[in-house]
PDB file of C-alpha atoms in Angstrom:
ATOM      1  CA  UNK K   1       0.000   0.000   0.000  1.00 54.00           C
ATOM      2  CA  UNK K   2       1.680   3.453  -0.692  1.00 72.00           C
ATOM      3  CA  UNK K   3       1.328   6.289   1.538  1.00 78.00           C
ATOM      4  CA  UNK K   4      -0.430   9.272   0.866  1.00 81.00           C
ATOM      5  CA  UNK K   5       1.642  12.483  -0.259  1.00 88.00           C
ATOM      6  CA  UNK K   6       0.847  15.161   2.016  1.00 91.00           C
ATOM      7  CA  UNK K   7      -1.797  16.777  -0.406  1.00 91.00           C
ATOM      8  CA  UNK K   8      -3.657  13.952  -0.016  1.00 91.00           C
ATOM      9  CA  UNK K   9      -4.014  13.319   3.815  1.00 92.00           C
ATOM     10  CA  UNK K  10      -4.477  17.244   4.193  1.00 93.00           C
ATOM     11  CA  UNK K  11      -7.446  16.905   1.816  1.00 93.00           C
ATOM     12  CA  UNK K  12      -8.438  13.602   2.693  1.00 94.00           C
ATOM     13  CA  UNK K  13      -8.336  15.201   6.554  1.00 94.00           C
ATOM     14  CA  UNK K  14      -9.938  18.634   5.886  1.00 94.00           C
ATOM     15  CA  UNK K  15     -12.777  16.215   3.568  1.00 95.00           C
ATOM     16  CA  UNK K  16     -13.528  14.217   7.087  1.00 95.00           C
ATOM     17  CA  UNK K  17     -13.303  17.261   9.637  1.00 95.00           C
ATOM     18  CA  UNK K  18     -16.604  18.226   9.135  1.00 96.00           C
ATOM     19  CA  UNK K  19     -19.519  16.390  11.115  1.00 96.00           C
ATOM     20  CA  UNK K  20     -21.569  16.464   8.244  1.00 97.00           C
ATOM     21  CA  UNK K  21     -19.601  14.232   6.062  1.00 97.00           C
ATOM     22  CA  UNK K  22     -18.130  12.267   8.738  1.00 96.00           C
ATOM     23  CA  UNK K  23     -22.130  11.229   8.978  1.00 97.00           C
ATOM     24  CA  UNK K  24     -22.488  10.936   4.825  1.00 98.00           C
ATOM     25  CA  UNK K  25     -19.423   8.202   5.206  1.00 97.00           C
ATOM     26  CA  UNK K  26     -20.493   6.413   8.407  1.00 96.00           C
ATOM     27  CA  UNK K  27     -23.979   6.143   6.875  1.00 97.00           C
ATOM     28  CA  UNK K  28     -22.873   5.095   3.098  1.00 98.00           C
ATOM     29  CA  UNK K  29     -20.216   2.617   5.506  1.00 96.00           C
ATOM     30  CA  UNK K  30     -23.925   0.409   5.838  1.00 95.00           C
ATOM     31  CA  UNK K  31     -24.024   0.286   1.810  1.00 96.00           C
ATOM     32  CA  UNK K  32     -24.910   2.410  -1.206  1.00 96.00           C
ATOM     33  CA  UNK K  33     -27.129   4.643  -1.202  1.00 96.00           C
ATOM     34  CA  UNK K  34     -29.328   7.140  -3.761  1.00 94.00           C
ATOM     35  CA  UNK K  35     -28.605  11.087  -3.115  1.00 94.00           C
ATOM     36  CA  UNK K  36     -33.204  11.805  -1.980  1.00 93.00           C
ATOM     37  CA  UNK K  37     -32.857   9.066   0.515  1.00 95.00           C
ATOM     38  CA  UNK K  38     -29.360   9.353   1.561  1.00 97.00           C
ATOM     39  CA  UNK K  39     -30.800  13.216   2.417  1.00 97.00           C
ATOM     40  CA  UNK K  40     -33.728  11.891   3.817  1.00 97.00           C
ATOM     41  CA  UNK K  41     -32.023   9.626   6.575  1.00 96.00           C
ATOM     42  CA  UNK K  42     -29.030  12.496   7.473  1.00 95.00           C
ATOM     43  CA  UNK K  43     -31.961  15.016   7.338  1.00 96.00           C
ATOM     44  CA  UNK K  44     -30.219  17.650   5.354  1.00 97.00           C
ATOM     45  CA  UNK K  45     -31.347  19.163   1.881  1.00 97.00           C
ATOM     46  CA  UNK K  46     -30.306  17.500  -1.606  1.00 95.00           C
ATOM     47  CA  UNK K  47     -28.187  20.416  -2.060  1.00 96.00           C
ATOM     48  CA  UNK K  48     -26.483  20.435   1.205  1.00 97.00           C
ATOM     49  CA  UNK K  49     -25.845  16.772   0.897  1.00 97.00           C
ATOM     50  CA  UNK K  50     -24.729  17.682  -3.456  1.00 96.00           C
ATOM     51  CA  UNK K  51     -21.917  19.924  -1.731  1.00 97.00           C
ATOM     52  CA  UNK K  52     -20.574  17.673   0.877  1.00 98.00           C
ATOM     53  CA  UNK K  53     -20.337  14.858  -1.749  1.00 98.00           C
ATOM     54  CA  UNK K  54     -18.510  16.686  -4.061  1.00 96.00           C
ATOM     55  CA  UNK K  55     -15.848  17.234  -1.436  1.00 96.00           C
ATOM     56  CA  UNK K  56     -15.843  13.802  -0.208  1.00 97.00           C
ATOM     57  CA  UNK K  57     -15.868  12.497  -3.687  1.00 96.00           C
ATOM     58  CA  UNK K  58     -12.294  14.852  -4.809  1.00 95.00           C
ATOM     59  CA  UNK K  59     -10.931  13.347  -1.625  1.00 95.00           C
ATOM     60  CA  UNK K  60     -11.305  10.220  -2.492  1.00 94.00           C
ATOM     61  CA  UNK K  61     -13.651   8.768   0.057  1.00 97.00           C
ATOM     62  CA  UNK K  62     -16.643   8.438  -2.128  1.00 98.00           C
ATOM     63  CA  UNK K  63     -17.752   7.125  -5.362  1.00 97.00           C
ATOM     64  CA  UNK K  64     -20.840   8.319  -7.098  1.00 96.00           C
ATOM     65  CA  UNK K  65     -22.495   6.606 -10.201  1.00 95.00           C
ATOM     66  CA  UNK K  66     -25.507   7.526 -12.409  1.00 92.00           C
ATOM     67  CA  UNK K  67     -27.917   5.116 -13.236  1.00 91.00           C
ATOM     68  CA  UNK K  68     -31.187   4.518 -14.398  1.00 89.00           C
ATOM     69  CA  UNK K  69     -34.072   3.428 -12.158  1.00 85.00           C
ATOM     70  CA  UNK K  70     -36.837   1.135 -13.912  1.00 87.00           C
ATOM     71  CA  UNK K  71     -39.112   3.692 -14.837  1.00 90.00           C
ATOM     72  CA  UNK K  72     -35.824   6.074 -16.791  1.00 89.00           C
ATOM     73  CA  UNK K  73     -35.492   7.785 -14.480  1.00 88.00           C
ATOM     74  CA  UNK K  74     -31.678   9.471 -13.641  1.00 89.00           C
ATOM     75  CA  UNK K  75     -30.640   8.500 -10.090  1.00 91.00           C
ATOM     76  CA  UNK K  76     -27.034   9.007  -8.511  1.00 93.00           C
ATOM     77  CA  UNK K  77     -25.823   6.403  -6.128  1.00 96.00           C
ATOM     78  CA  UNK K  78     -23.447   6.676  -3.758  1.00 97.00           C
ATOM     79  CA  UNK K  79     -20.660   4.401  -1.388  1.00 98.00           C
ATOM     80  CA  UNK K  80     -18.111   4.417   0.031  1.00 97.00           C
ATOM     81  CA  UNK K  81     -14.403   4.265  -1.705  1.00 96.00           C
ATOM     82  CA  UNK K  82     -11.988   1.471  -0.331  1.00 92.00           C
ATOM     83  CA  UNK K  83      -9.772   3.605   1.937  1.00 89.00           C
ATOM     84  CA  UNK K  84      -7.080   2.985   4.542  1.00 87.00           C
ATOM     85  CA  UNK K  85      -5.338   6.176   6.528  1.00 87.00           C
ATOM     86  CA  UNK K  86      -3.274   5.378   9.722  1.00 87.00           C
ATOM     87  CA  UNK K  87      -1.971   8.210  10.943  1.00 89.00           C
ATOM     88  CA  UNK K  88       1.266   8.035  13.377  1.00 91.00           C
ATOM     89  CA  UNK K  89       3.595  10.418  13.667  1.00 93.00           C
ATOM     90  CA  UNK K  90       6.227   8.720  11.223  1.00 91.00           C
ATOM     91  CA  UNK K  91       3.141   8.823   8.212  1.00 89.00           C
ATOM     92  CA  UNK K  92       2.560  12.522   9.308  1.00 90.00           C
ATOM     93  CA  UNK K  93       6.581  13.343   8.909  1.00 91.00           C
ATOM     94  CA  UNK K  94       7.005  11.379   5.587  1.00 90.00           C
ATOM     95  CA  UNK K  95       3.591  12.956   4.180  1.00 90.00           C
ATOM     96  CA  UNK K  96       4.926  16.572   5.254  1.00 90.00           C
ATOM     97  CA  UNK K  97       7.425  16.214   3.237  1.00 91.00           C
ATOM     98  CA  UNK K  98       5.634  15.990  -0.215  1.00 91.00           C
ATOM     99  CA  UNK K  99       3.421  19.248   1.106  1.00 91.00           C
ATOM    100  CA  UNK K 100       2.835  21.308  -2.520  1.00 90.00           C
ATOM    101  CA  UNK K 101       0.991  23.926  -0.480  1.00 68.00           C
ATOM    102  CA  UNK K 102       3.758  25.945   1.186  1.00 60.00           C
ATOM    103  CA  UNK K 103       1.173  27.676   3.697  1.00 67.00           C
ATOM    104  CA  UNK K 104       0.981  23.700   4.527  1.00 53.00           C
ATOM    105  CA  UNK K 105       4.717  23.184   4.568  1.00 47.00           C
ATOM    106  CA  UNK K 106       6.208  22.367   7.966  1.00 49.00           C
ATOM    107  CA  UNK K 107       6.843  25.060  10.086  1.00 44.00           C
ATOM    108  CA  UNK K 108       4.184  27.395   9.067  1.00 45.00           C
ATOM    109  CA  UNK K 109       1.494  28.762  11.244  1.00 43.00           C
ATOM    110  CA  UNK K 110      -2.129  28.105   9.855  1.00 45.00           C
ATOM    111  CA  UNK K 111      -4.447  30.164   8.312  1.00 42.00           C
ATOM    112  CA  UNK K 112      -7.810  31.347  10.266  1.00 38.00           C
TER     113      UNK K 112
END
């Protein structure tokens, strides 16, 4: 398994920081699910739930496909991506060191 560049676990992080789609991925963690009743059982709008998908889904942890239901009609299911972050502080060190971002770079204060 290769480790992720520091990019990645800073998105993959920032994707699962919020308690919103920490919910979307524990919930699609029971199996796939279709974007009305995946809103429906978080209890957040489609559009809401659109946003936080689309930032799970660059990050990795999500996969979303279109298909058709039996009567044509357009539906997009979702589940969860086959992912595996351990984070220790050797992964954290070696990841640093690939940072792109240098506001992310070691040594730099973050950004409010």
């Amino acid at each position: 398994m290769t480790r992720p560049t520091g990019d990645d676990l800073v998105e993959v992080l920032a994707a699962l920081a919020n308690p919103l789609r920490l919910r979307i991925v524990a919930t699609l963690a029971g199996g796939r699910d279709y974007v009305s009743n995946l809103a429906r059982e978080i209890g957040i709008s489609r559009p809401l739930l659109h946003m936080h998908l689309r930032r799970l889904e660059a990050a990795g942890l999500v996969v979303g496909t279109l298909e058709l239901s039996a009567d044509g009609k357009a539906m997009k299911y979702y589940e969860v991506a086959e992912f595996d972050v351990r984070l220790t502080a050797a992964t954290l060190a070696e990841a640093a060191l690939t940072l792109t971002d240098p506001d992310r770079g070691p040594g730099r204060k973050e950004r409010s």
